Coordinates of C-alpha atoms in Angstrom, one line a residue:
Chain A
M1347 CA 30.1 6.1 -20.5
A1348 CA 28.3 2.9 -20.5
E1349 CA 25.7 0.8 -22.1
I1350 CA 22.6 -0.3 -20.1
R1351 CA 21.0 -3.6 -20.7
L1352 CA 17.6 -4.7 -19.4
K1353 CA 16.8 -8.4 -19.6
G1354 CA 13.3 -9.6 -19.0
V1355 CA 12.8 -7.0 -16.3
R1356 CA 9.6 -7.4 -14.4
K1357 CA 8.1 -5.6 -11.4
V1358 CA 5.3 -7.0 -9.3
Y1359 CA 4.4 -4.8 -6.3
P1360 CA 3.5 -6.4 -3.1
G1361 CA -0.3 -6.9 -3.4
G1362 CA 0.1 -8.3 -6.8
V1363 CA 0.0 -5.2 -9.1
N1364 CA 2.0 -6.2 -12.2
A1365 CA 3.6 -2.9 -13.1
I1366 CA 6.3 -4.1 -15.5
K1367 CA 5.5 -7.2 -17.5
G1368 CA 8.9 -8.1 -18.9
I1369 CA 11.0 -5.6 -20.8
D1370 CA 14.1 -6.2 -22.9
L1371 CA 16.1 -3.2 -23.9
D1372 CA 19.7 -2.6 -25.0
I1373 CA 20.8 0.9 -24.7
A1374 CA 24.0 1.7 -26.5
D1375 CA 26.8 3.8 -25.0
G1376 CA 26.0 7.5 -25.5
E1377 CA 22.5 6.8 -26.6
F1378 CA 19.5 9.0 -25.6
I1379 CA 16.6 6.8 -24.9
V1380 CA 13.1 8.2 -24.1
L1381 CA 10.5 6.2 -22.3
V1382 CA 7.1 7.5 -23.2
G1383 CA 3.6 6.5 -22.4
P1384 CA 0.4 7.5 -20.6
S1385 CA 0.3 7.8 -16.8
G1386 CA 0.5 4.5 -15.1
C1387 CA 2.2 2.7 -17.9
G1388 CA 5.2 1.9 -15.8
K1389 CA 7.8 4.2 -17.4
S1390 CA 8.8 5.8 -14.2
T1391 CA 8.9 2.5 -12.4
L1392 CA 11.2 1.2 -15.1
L1393 CA 13.5 4.2 -14.7
R1394 CA 13.5 3.8 -11.0
M1395 CA 14.5 0.2 -11.4
I1396 CA 17.5 1.2 -13.4
A1397 CA 18.3 3.8 -10.8
G1398 CA 18.0 1.3 -8.0
L1399 CA 15.2 3.0 -6.2
E1400 CA 12.8 0.2 -6.9
R1401 CA 13.6 -3.5 -6.4
I1402 CA 13.6 -5.7 -9.5
T1403 CA 11.2 -8.6 -9.1
E1404 CA 12.6 -10.6 -12.0
G1405 CA 15.1 -10.2 -14.7
D1406 CA 18.4 -8.3 -14.8
V1407 CA 19.6 -4.8 -15.2
E1408 CA 23.2 -4.4 -16.3
I1409 CA 25.1 -1.1 -16.4
A1410 CA 28.4 -1.2 -18.2
G1411 CA 28.3 -5.0 -18.3
R1412 CA 27.8 -5.3 -14.5
R1413 CA 24.7 -6.8 -13.1
V1414 CA 23.4 -4.2 -10.7
N1415 CA 20.1 -5.7 -9.4
D1416 CA 21.4 -5.6 -5.8
V1417 CA 23.6 -2.6 -6.0
E1418 CA 22.7 0.6 -4.1
P1419 CA 21.8 3.6 -6.3
A1420 CA 24.8 5.4 -5.1
D1421 CA 27.1 2.7 -6.3
R1422 CA 25.6 2.3 -9.8
D1423 CA 27.4 5.2 -11.2
I1424 CA 24.3 6.9 -12.3
A1425 CA 22.8 10.4 -11.7
M1426 CA 19.2 11.2 -11.6
V1427 CA 17.2 14.4 -12.3
F1428 CA 13.9 14.4 -10.6
Q1429 CA 10.5 15.9 -11.6
N1430 CA 10.4 18.2 -8.6
Y1431 CA 14.1 18.8 -8.7
A1432 CA 14.5 17.4 -5.2
L1433 CA 17.0 20.0 -4.2
Y1434 CA 18.0 20.1 -0.6
P1435 CA 16.2 23.3 0.6
H1436 CA 18.6 24.1 3.4
M1437 CA 21.8 23.9 1.3
T1438 CA 23.2 26.5 -1.1
V1439 CA 23.4 25.7 -4.8
F1440 CA 27.1 24.9 -4.4
D1441 CA 26.4 22.5 -1.5
N1442 CA 23.5 20.9 -3.4
M1443 CA 25.8 20.1 -6.3
A1444 CA 28.8 19.1 -4.1
Y1445 CA 26.8 16.9 -1.7
G1446 CA 27.1 13.7 -3.8
L1447 CA 30.9 14.3 -4.3
R1448 CA 31.4 14.9 -0.6
N1449 CA 29.7 11.7 0.3
R1450 CA 32.2 10.0 -2.1
R1451 CA 35.1 11.7 -0.3
T1452 CA 36.2 13.6 -3.3
P1453 CA 39.0 16.0 -2.5
K1454 CA 37.9 19.5 -1.8
D1455 CA 39.7 21.2 -4.6
E1456 CA 38.4 18.6 -7.0
I1457 CA 34.8 19.3 -5.8
E1458 CA 35.4 23.0 -6.2
R1459 CA 36.7 22.5 -9.7
R1460 CA 33.9 20.2 -10.9
V1461 CA 31.1 22.3 -9.4
K1462 CA 32.6 25.4 -11.1
E1463 CA 32.9 23.6 -14.4
A1464 CA 29.3 22.3 -14.3
A1465 CA 28.0 25.8 -13.2
D1466 CA 29.8 27.3 -16.1
I1467 CA 28.3 24.9 -18.6
L1468 CA 24.8 25.5 -17.2
E1469 CA 25.4 29.3 -16.7
I1470 CA 24.5 29.2 -13.0
G1471 CA 27.9 30.4 -11.8
A1472 CA 26.3 33.5 -10.2
L1473 CA 23.8 31.5 -8.2
L1474 CA 26.2 29.2 -6.3
T1475 CA 25.7 30.9 -2.9
R1476 CA 21.9 31.1 -3.2
K1477 CA 19.4 28.7 -1.6
P1478 CA 16.9 26.8 -3.8
R1479 CA 13.9 28.8 -2.7
Q1480 CA 15.5 32.0 -4.0
L1481 CA 15.7 30.5 -7.5
S1482 CA 13.1 30.4 -10.3
G1483 CA 11.8 27.1 -11.7
G1484 CA 14.2 27.2 -14.6
Q1485 CA 17.2 27.9 -12.4
R1486 CA 16.2 25.1 -10.0
Q1487 CA 16.0 22.8 -13.0
R1488 CA 19.6 23.8 -14.0
V1489 CA 20.8 23.2 -10.5
A1490 CA 19.3 19.7 -10.5
M1491 CA 21.0 19.1 -13.8
G1492 CA 24.3 20.4 -12.3
R1493 CA 24.0 18.0 -9.4
A1494 CA 23.9 15.2 -12.0
L1495 CA 26.6 16.7 -14.1
V1496 CA 29.3 17.1 -11.4
R1497 CA 29.2 13.4 -10.7
K1498 CA 30.4 12.5 -14.2
P1499 CA 28.2 9.4 -14.1
A1500 CA 28.0 6.6 -16.5
A1501 CA 24.4 7.4 -17.2
F1502 CA 21.9 10.2 -16.7
L1503 CA 18.4 9.3 -15.7
F1504 CA 15.7 11.9 -16.1
D1505 CA 12.3 11.5 -14.5
E1506 CA 10.0 14.0 -16.3
P1507 CA 12.4 16.8 -15.5
L1508 CA 10.6 19.5 -17.5
S1509 CA 7.0 18.9 -16.5
N1510 CA 7.1 21.7 -14.0
L1511 CA 8.3 24.4 -16.3
D1512 CA 6.2 26.7 -18.4
A1513 CA 5.9 25.9 -22.1
K1514 CA 8.5 28.3 -23.4
L1515 CA 11.1 27.4 -20.9
R1516 CA 10.4 23.7 -21.5
V1517 CA 11.2 24.1 -25.2
Q1518 CA 14.4 25.9 -24.3
M1519 CA 15.6 23.4 -21.7
R1520 CA 14.7 20.5 -24.0
V1521 CA 17.1 21.8 -26.6
E1522 CA 19.8 22.5 -23.9
I1523 CA 19.5 19.1 -22.3
R1524 CA 19.8 17.4 -25.7
N1525 CA 22.8 19.5 -26.7
L1526 CA 24.5 18.9 -23.4
Q1527 CA 23.9 15.2 -23.7
R1528 CA 25.4 15.2 -27.2
Q1529 CA 28.5 17.1 -26.1
L1530 CA 29.0 14.8 -23.1
A1531 CA 28.0 11.6 -25.0
T1532 CA 26.6 10.2 -21.7
T1533 CA 24.1 7.4 -22.0
S1534 CA 20.7 8.8 -20.9
V1535 CA 17.3 7.5 -20.1
Y1536 CA 14.6 10.1 -20.1
V1537 CA 11.0 9.6 -19.0
T1538 CA 8.2 11.8 -20.2
H1539 CA 4.6 11.7 -21.0
D1540 CA 4.9 14.5 -23.5
Q1541 CA 5.2 13.1 -27.0
V1542 CA 6.7 16.2 -28.5
E1543 CA 9.6 16.0 -26.0
A1544 CA 9.9 12.3 -26.7
M1545 CA 10.0 12.7 -30.5
T1546 CA 12.4 15.7 -30.5
M1547 CA 14.9 14.4 -28.0
A1548 CA 15.2 10.7 -28.5
D1549 CA 17.7 8.7 -30.4
R1550 CA 15.3 5.9 -29.8
L1551 CA 11.9 5.8 -28.2
V1552 CA 10.3 3.2 -26.0
V1553 CA 6.5 3.5 -26.1
M1554 CA 5.2 1.9 -23.1
N1555 CA 1.6 0.9 -22.3
A1556 CA 0.3 -1.1 -19.3
G1557 CA 3.8 -2.4 -18.3
I1558 CA 5.0 -3.6 -21.7
A1559 CA 7.1 -1.9 -24.4
E1560 CA 4.7 -1.6 -27.3
Q1561 CA 7.5 -0.5 -29.7
I1562 CA 11.1 0.5 -29.5
G1563 CA 12.5 2.5 -32.4
T1564 CA 13.6 5.8 -33.8
P1565 CA 11.1 8.6 -33.8
R1566 CA 10.8 8.3 -37.5
E1567 CA 10.1 4.6 -37.4
L1568 CA 7.5 5.0 -34.8
Y1569 CA 5.8 7.7 -36.7
Q1570 CA 5.9 6.1 -40.1
K1571 CA 5.5 2.4 -39.2
P1572 CA 3.7 2.2 -35.8
A1573 CA 3.8 -1.5 -34.8
T1574 CA 0.6 -1.4 -32.8
E1575 CA -2.6 0.5 -32.8
F1576 CA -1.6 2.0 -29.4
V1577 CA 1.6 3.4 -30.7
A1578 CA -0.2 4.7 -33.8
G1579 CA -2.7 6.6 -31.6
F1580 CA -0.1 7.8 -29.1
I1581 CA 2.5 9.2 -31.5
G1582 CA 1.5 12.2 -33.6
S1583 CA -0.6 15.2 -32.8
P1584 CA -3.5 15.5 -33.4
A1585 CA -3.9 11.8 -32.9
M1586 CA -4.4 9.4 -35.7
N1587 CA -8.0 8.7 -36.9
F1588 CA -9.3 5.2 -36.8
L1589 CA -12.0 3.8 -39.0
P1590 CA -13.4 0.3 -39.5
A1591 CA -12.3 -1.3 -42.8
R1592 CA -12.4 -4.6 -44.6
A1593 CA -9.9 -6.4 -46.6
T1594 CA -10.8 -6.9 -50.2
A1595 CA -10.5 -10.1 -52.2
G1596 CA -7.2 -10.2 -53.9
G1597 CA -5.2 -8.1 -51.4
G1598 CA -3.5 -4.8 -51.9
A1599 CA -6.5 -2.7 -51.0
V1600 CA -9.2 -2.3 -48.3
E1601 CA -12.7 -1.2 -48.4
L1602 CA -13.4 1.8 -46.2
A1603 CA -16.7 3.7 -45.9
G1604 CA -17.9 2.2 -49.1
I1605 CA -14.8 3.0 -51.2
I1606 CA -11.8 1.0 -52.1
I1607 CA -8.4 2.4 -51.1
A1608 CA -5.1 1.0 -52.3
A1609 CA -3.0 -0.3 -49.5
P1610 CA 0.2 -1.5 -51.1
G1611 CA 2.0 -4.4 -49.3
V1612 CA -1.1 -5.6 -47.5
D1613 CA -1.5 -9.2 -48.7
G1614 CA -2.6 -12.5 -47.4
L1615 CA -5.7 -11.3 -45.6
A1616 CA -8.9 -13.2 -46.0
A1617 CA -11.4 -11.3 -48.0
G1618 CA -13.8 -9.4 -45.7
Q1619 CA -11.5 -9.6 -42.7
A1620 CA -12.3 -6.7 -40.3
L1621 CA -9.5 -4.2 -39.9
N1622 CA -8.9 -1.0 -38.1
A1623 CA -7.6 1.5 -40.5
G1624 CA -5.6 4.4 -39.1
I1625 CA -5.0 7.6 -41.0
R1626 CA -3.0 10.6 -39.8
P1627 CA -4.9 13.9 -39.9
E1628 CA -2.1 15.4 -42.0
D1629 CA -2.4 12.6 -44.6
F1630 CA -5.9 13.5 -45.9
R1631 CA -6.1 15.3 -49.2
I1632 CA -8.9 17.7 -49.9
A1633 CA -10.1 17.5 -53.4
N1634 CA -10.8 20.5 -55.6
D1635 CA -14.2 21.9 -55.0
A1636 CA -16.3 23.9 -57.4
S1637 CA -14.4 27.1 -56.8
G1638 CA -11.1 25.5 -57.5
H1639 CA -9.7 25.4 -54.0
G1640 CA -8.0 22.3 -52.7
E1641 CA -5.6 20.2 -54.7
D1642 CA -5.7 18.0 -57.7
V1643 CA -5.9 14.5 -56.4
G1644 CA -6.7 12.7 -59.6
D1645 CA -9.8 10.6 -59.9
A1646 CA -9.5 8.6 -56.7
P1647 CA -12.9 8.3 -55.1
G1648 CA -13.7 11.0 -52.6
L1649 CA -15.3 10.7 -49.2
A1650 CA -18.0 13.2 -48.3
F1651 CA -17.0 15.1 -45.1
T1652 CA -19.0 17.5 -43.1
V1653 CA -17.1 20.2 -41.3
E1654 CA -18.1 20.7 -37.7
L1655 CA -15.4 22.7 -36.1
V1656 CA -12.4 24.6 -37.4
E1657 CA -9.3 25.5 -35.3
H1658 CA -6.8 27.9 -36.8
L1659 CA -3.3 27.4 -35.4
G1660 CA -1.6 29.8 -37.8
A1661 CA 0.6 27.5 -39.9
D1662 CA -2.0 24.7 -39.7
T1663 CA -5.7 24.5 -39.6
I1664 CA -7.4 21.6 -37.8
I1665 CA -10.8 20.6 -39.1
Y1666 CA -13.1 18.4 -37.1
G1667 CA -16.0 16.6 -38.8
R1668 CA -17.6 13.3 -39.9
F1669 CA -18.2 11.1 -42.8
P1670 CA -22.0 10.8 -43.0
D1671 CA -21.9 7.1 -43.4
A1672 CA -18.7 6.0 -41.6
G1673 CA -19.3 5.4 -38.0
R1674 CA -20.1 7.9 -35.3
D1675 CA -16.5 9.0 -34.6
R1676 CA -15.4 12.5 -35.2
L1677 CA -12.5 12.7 -37.5
V1678 CA -9.6 15.2 -37.4
V1679 CA -8.0 16.6 -40.6
R1680 CA -4.9 18.8 -40.6
V1681 CA -4.3 21.1 -43.6
N1682 CA -2.3 24.1 -44.4
G1683 CA -3.4 27.3 -42.7
D1684 CA -3.9 29.2 -45.9
R1685 CA -7.5 28.4 -46.5
D1686 CA -10.8 29.0 -44.7
F1687 CA -13.4 26.4 -44.1
A1688 CA -17.0 27.2 -43.2
V1689 CA -18.7 25.1 -40.5
S1690 CA -21.2 22.6 -41.9
S1691 CA -19.7 22.9 -45.4
Q1692 CA -19.1 19.7 -47.3
L1693 CA -15.6 18.6 -48.4
S1694 CA -14.4 15.8 -50.5
L1695 CA -11.5 14.0 -48.7
R1696 CA -9.1 11.6 -50.4
I1697 CA -7.0 9.1 -48.8
P1698 CA -3.8 8.6 -50.8
A1699 CA -2.6 5.1 -51.6
G1700 CA -0.4 3.8 -48.8
A1701 CA -1.4 6.4 -46.2
L1702 CA -3.4 3.8 -44.3
H1703 CA -2.0 2.1 -41.2
L1704 CA -3.9 -1.2 -40.9
F1705 CA -4.3 -3.0 -37.6
D1706 CA -5.8 -6.3 -36.6
P1707 CA -8.8 -5.3 -34.3
A1708 CA -8.2 -8.5 -32.2
T1709 CA -4.6 -8.1 -31.4
G1710 CA -4.0 -4.4 -32.1
R1711 CA -0.9 -5.3 -34.2
R1712 CA 0.0 -3.9 -37.6
V1713 CA -0.9 -6.2 -40.5
Chain B
M361 CA -3.5 43.1 5.7
V362 CA -5.8 46.0 5.4
E363 CA -4.7 48.8 7.8
K364 CA -7.4 50.2 10.0
R365 CA -7.1 53.9 10.7
G366 CA -8.3 56.5 13.2
I367 CA -10.6 55.7 16.0
G368 CA -10.5 52.0 15.3
T369 CA -6.8 51.8 15.8
I370 CA -7.0 53.7 19.1
L371 CA -9.8 51.6 20.4
T372 CA -7.9 48.4 19.5
H373 CA -4.9 49.7 21.3
I374 CA -6.8 50.7 24.4
G375 CA -8.2 47.1 24.4
L376 CA -4.8 45.6 24.1
V377 CA -3.3 47.8 26.8
I378 CA -6.0 47.0 29.2
G379 CA -5.4 43.3 28.5
V380 CA -1.7 43.6 29.1
L381 CA -2.3 45.5 32.4
V382 CA -4.7 42.9 33.7
I383 CA -2.3 40.1 32.9
T384 CA 0.9 41.8 34.2
F385 CA -0.6 43.3 37.3
P386 CA -0.2 40.2 39.6
I387 CA 3.4 39.9 38.3
Y388 CA 4.0 43.5 39.1
I389 CA 2.6 43.0 42.7
A390 CA 4.9 40.0 43.1
F391 CA 7.8 42.1 41.9
V392 CA 6.9 45.0 44.3
A393 CA 6.6 42.5 47.1
S394 CA 10.1 41.2 46.4
T395 CA 11.6 44.7 46.8
V396 CA 10.1 45.7 50.2
Q397 CA 10.4 44.3 53.8
Q398 CA 8.2 41.7 55.4
A399 CA 6.5 44.4 57.6
D400 CA 5.4 46.4 54.5
I401 CA 3.6 43.5 53.1
V402 CA 1.7 42.3 56.1
H403 CA 0.3 45.8 56.8
P404 CA -2.5 46.7 54.5
P405 CA -2.7 48.4 52.1
L406 CA -0.5 46.5 49.8
P407 CA 2.4 48.6 48.6
L408 CA 2.2 49.5 44.9
I409 CA 5.6 51.2 44.5
P410 CA 8.8 49.2 44.5
G411 CA 10.8 49.5 47.7
S412 CA 14.5 49.8 48.2
Y413 CA 15.3 46.2 49.4
L414 CA 15.6 44.7 46.0
I415 CA 19.3 43.7 46.1
E416 CA 19.1 42.6 49.8
N417 CA 16.0 40.4 49.2
Y418 CA 17.3 38.7 46.1
T419 CA 20.7 38.1 47.6
R420 CA 19.1 36.6 50.6
A421 CA 16.9 34.4 48.4
L422 CA 19.7 33.3 46.1
T423 CA 22.2 32.5 48.9
R424 CA 20.0 31.3 51.8
G425 CA 16.4 30.9 50.7
V426 CA 14.1 29.3 53.2
N427 CA 15.0 25.6 53.1
S428 CA 17.8 25.7 50.6
P429 CA 19.4 28.5 48.6
V430 CA 17.4 29.5 45.5
V431 CA 20.5 29.3 43.3
L432 CA 20.8 25.6 44.1
M433 CA 17.1 25.1 43.3
M434 CA 17.5 27.0 40.1
F435 CA 20.4 24.8 39.1
N436 CA 18.3 21.7 39.9
S437 CA 15.4 23.1 37.8
M438 CA 17.8 23.9 35.0
V439 CA 19.2 20.4 35.0
M440 CA 15.8 18.9 35.0
A441 CA 14.3 21.2 32.4
L442 CA 17.3 20.8 30.0
G443 CA 17.4 17.1 30.6
I444 CA 13.7 16.6 29.8
T445 CA 13.9 19.0 26.8
I446 CA 17.0 17.5 25.2
G447 CA 16.0 14.0 26.1
K448 CA 12.5 14.3 24.7
I449 CA 13.8 15.9 21.5
V450 CA 16.5 13.3 20.9
I451 CA 14.3 10.4 21.7
S452 CA 11.3 11.6 19.7
I453 CA 13.2 12.6 16.6
L454 CA 14.9 9.3 16.5
S455 CA 11.7 7.3 17.1
A456 CA 9.9 9.4 14.4
Y457 CA 12.8 8.7 12.1
A458 CA 12.5 5.0 12.7
I459 CA 8.7 5.0 12.3
V460 CA 8.6 7.0 9.1
Y461 CA 11.6 5.7 7.2
F462 CA 12.2 2.1 8.2
R463 CA 10.1 -0.9 7.6
F464 CA 10.2 -3.2 10.6
P465 CA 7.6 -5.6 12.0
F466 CA 4.9 -4.0 14.1
R467 CA 5.9 -0.6 13.0
M468 CA 2.4 0.8 13.1
A469 CA 1.7 -1.0 16.4
F470 CA 4.7 0.9 17.9
F471 CA 3.4 4.1 16.5
W472 CA 0.0 3.6 18.0
L473 CA 1.5 2.5 21.3
I474 CA 3.4 5.7 21.5
F475 CA 0.3 7.6 20.3
V476 CA -2.0 6.2 23.0
T477 CA 0.3 7.3 25.8
L478 CA -0.8 10.8 24.8
M479 CA -4.0 10.0 26.6
L480 CA -2.3 9.2 29.9
P481 CA -1.1 12.3 31.7
V482 CA 1.6 12.1 34.3
E483 CA -1.0 12.3 37.1
V484 CA -2.7 9.1 36.0
R485 CA 0.3 6.9 36.1
I486 CA 2.1 8.7 38.9
V487 CA 1.8 6.0 41.5
P488 CA 3.2 3.1 39.4
T489 CA 5.9 5.5 38.1
Y490 CA 6.9 6.4 41.6
E491 CA 7.1 2.7 42.5
V492 CA 9.3 2.0 39.5
A493 CA 11.5 5.0 40.2
A494 CA 11.8 4.1 43.9
N495 CA 12.7 0.5 43.1
F496 CA 15.4 1.7 40.7
G497 CA 16.8 3.9 43.5
L498 CA 16.1 7.0 41.6
L499 CA 14.6 9.1 44.4
N500 CA 16.5 12.3 45.1
S501 CA 18.5 12.1 41.9
Y502 CA 18.6 14.0 38.7
A503 CA 17.9 10.8 36.8
G504 CA 14.8 10.4 38.9
L505 CA 13.7 13.9 38.0
I506 CA 14.3 13.5 34.3
L507 CA 13.9 9.9 33.1
P508 CA 10.2 9.3 33.9
L509 CA 9.3 12.4 31.9
V510 CA 11.7 12.0 29.0
A511 CA 9.5 10.2 26.5
S512 CA 7.2 12.4 24.5
A513 CA 4.4 11.2 22.3
T514 CA 3.5 14.7 21.2
A515 CA 7.0 15.4 20.0
T516 CA 7.3 12.1 18.3
F517 CA 4.0 12.7 16.5
M518 CA 5.1 16.2 15.5
F519 CA 8.4 15.0 14.0
R520 CA 6.5 12.2 12.3
Q521 CA 4.2 14.6 10.6
L522 CA 7.1 16.8 9.6
F523 CA 9.0 13.9 8.1
M524 CA 6.0 12.7 6.2
T525 CA 5.9 16.1 4.4
I526 CA 9.4 15.7 3.1
P527 CA 9.0 14.6 -0.5
D528 CA 10.1 11.0 -1.3
E529 CA 12.1 12.5 -4.2
M530 CA 14.4 14.2 -1.7
I531 CA 15.2 10.9 0.0
E532 CA 15.8 9.3 -3.3
A533 CA 18.0 12.1 -4.4
A534 CA 20.0 11.6 -1.2
R535 CA 20.2 7.9 -1.9
V536 CA 21.5 8.5 -5.4
D537 CA 24.0 11.0 -3.9
G538 CA 25.3 8.3 -1.7
A539 CA 23.9 9.3 1.7
G540 CA 23.2 6.3 4.0
P541 CA 20.6 6.4 6.7
I542 CA 22.8 8.2 9.2
R543 CA 24.2 10.8 6.7
F544 CA 20.6 11.4 5.5
F545 CA 19.5 12.0 9.1
V546 CA 22.3 14.3 9.9
D547 CA 22.7 16.2 6.6
I548 CA 19.1 16.4 5.5
L549 CA 16.5 15.7 8.2
L550 CA 18.2 17.5 11.1
P551 CA 18.6 20.8 9.2
L552 CA 15.1 20.6 7.9
S553 CA 13.8 20.0 11.4
R554 CA 15.7 23.0 12.8
T555 CA 12.7 25.3 13.3
N556 CA 10.6 22.5 14.7
I557 CA 13.3 21.6 17.1
A558 CA 13.5 25.2 18.2
A559 CA 9.7 25.4 18.7
L560 CA 9.7 22.1 20.7
F561 CA 12.7 23.3 22.7
V562 CA 10.7 26.3 23.9
I563 CA 7.5 24.3 24.7
L564 CA 9.3 21.5 26.3
F565 CA 11.7 23.6 28.3
I566 CA 8.7 25.4 29.9
Y567 CA 7.0 22.1 30.4
G568 CA 10.1 20.7 32.2
W569 CA 10.8 23.9 34.2
N570 CA 7.2 24.0 35.4
Q571 CA 7.0 20.4 36.6
Y572 CA 5.5 20.5 40.0
L573 CA 3.9 17.2 41.1
W574 CA 6.6 14.8 40.0
P575 CA 9.6 16.7 41.7
L576 CA 7.4 17.0 44.8
L577 CA 7.1 13.2 45.0
V578 CA 10.5 12.1 43.9
T579 CA 12.7 14.5 45.9
T580 CA 12.6 14.7 49.6
K581 CA 15.9 16.4 50.4
P582 CA 15.8 20.2 50.3
E583 CA 19.0 20.3 48.2
M584 CA 17.3 18.3 45.4
N585 CA 14.2 20.7 45.3
T586 CA 13.4 22.4 42.1
I587 CA 12.4 26.0 42.2
V588 CA 8.8 25.6 41.2
M589 CA 8.0 23.1 43.9
G590 CA 10.5 24.9 46.1
I591 CA 8.3 27.9 46.2
K592 CA 5.5 25.8 47.7
Q593 CA 8.0 24.3 50.3
M594 CA 8.8 27.8 51.4
F595 CA 5.3 28.3 52.7
P596 CA 5.2 27.8 56.4
S597 CA 3.5 24.9 58.0
G598 CA 1.7 25.6 61.2
D599 CA 2.3 28.8 63.0
D600 CA 5.6 29.8 61.3
W601 CA 5.6 33.1 59.5
A602 CA 6.1 33.3 55.8
D603 CA 9.1 35.3 54.5
W604 CA 7.1 36.9 51.7
P605 CA 9.8 39.1 50.2
V606 CA 12.1 36.1 49.7
I607 CA 9.2 33.9 48.4
M608 CA 8.2 36.6 46.0
A609 CA 11.8 37.1 44.9
T610 CA 12.0 33.4 44.3
A611 CA 8.8 33.5 42.3
I612 CA 10.2 36.3 40.1
L613 CA 13.5 34.3 39.7
A614 CA 11.5 31.2 38.8
M615 CA 9.9 33.1 35.9
L616 CA 13.2 34.4 34.4
P617 CA 14.6 31.3 32.6
P618 CA 11.4 30.5 30.7
V619 CA 11.1 34.2 29.8
I620 CA 14.7 34.2 28.5
V621 CA 14.1 31.1 26.5
V622 CA 10.9 32.4 24.9
V623 CA 12.3 35.8 24.1
T624 CA 15.6 34.5 22.6
M625 CA 14.0 31.8 20.6
Q626 CA 10.8 33.5 19.7
R627 CA 11.7 34.1 16.1
L628 CA 12.6 30.5 15.5
F629 CA 9.6 29.4 17.6
V630 CA 7.1 31.3 15.5
K631 CA 8.8 30.2 12.3
G632 CA 8.6 26.6 13.4
L633 CA 4.9 26.8 14.1
V634 CA 3.8 28.6 11.0
E635 CA 6.3 27.9 8.3
S636 CA 7.6 24.7 6.8
E637 CA 10.7 25.3 4.7
K638 CA 10.3 23.1 1.8

């Protein structure tokens, strides 16, 4: 049980690669923090710096109020779950789980008790005498979890622990890890590149890009109010659409593809300032067509949209297409799965007031 | 594997049997020669059926030999072979550990230094080696037999390659689990190298046991002879007659320890060469 604090943490690799460019983060006791970002964004490096596997170039890492920059991983009171599980192939499941405790000179009966306890929680009691190679991927994953669990550490660190599992198992383990963490109320830092995992598991998310934390916040905050264009494009699936827009004179609205769209709360922009307008695929509304399909969207001006490709996912339908006069980029629209759309048919799309996320093209920050 | 049937199988087996016969025939001749009397050997034709002097010949070889008892030579060979084998394995696994896992100045220089010695066989450096051994007073001693042969670039290289296949995550997991460098070596690396150690043990034991040139130089007293060079020493110089039954018995005896090592460690040996347990 401990809080973790990162203060201006930087990592420069020998050779000058600037992997982490200064990150501040306070993790509360019992909180589940997910570090998410594309490959090479530094999320694993950051985790490894918390674990003590990577030297900290600058700044401080504190665990439970103690500065641990120069403390060996084993003495930081953390446990780590690795992407490839990193089980010791020559040891049985029991020995794998007991190894850390043995190195700490834990009494034998205590080890036995704790391993049994962890094995019961993870339902791997029957596997204790097996070797890792006799286990399936999911079972190995559980053993790796068990190895972390028996230590009763102040914090769990997860480095993409589910990326080697098949999709179904991943969903199941995701729920289990989250439940387990809630029960134990152990501070956890979890690295993943999968935004679904990130959104569903996190108390708070840290979206990282190129060595900086783009935004730190709850999944809802990140989805509803992305602070930067990068976060807006990264969170949400399918990804947000971006269109060029201009601020109108007087504020409160922008001009996009020839029409004016209300953007409440956007003021103080010079008239004509170029903007990047983001809109989530699920925020488009399709206006009634001649046959009465679609929905009543009032008299807001519509955008002519040509359907190019339709993907039926069951509950949802994803439509790809373009505005004839708004850039070359293909747009994605997500609608309910209860209606068919013909390829190359024309739709009239509406953008509801307030659905736009506006970003300054120069800085990428929300305006 | 697709199983071949009928005539193909028979032909294959005939081929194999012929091969085995060709290879084992000289050994069989040696064995036959070790079970008959001197007179039977020197009169052509060569006997092809084992005689009745097996126990007598072998007892004579083991207890008296020609220059020194074969049992003593076998002991010398055993000490030398085991010394070389164990020494080579210990030294190379430790140096591979250092080269792979520790950052120290000139690390790669050391590695290449070890690596280039692969290109210098014993014969090339035998004169300077002899000089050094002689100056250290190592002639006619076990240390003299073992030490000059105890470093192995091949084994170091092999362990290095093995260690490099062990995923970094495993090392990190061990670090998080509180294993220091020595614990990691003993608890993780050694068990993972088990099959490789077994394979090397077989190869190096045979290498050590079959050493010929070096023992020939470094030992002058008959009681320090090893069995492989001892066979040569049994050959008469000048007009003496060769005691062929004893020499052949010695040859057969010289083959036994390597055969025992190979047969008993065969399973591990093959495993070590083909399979990596990761």
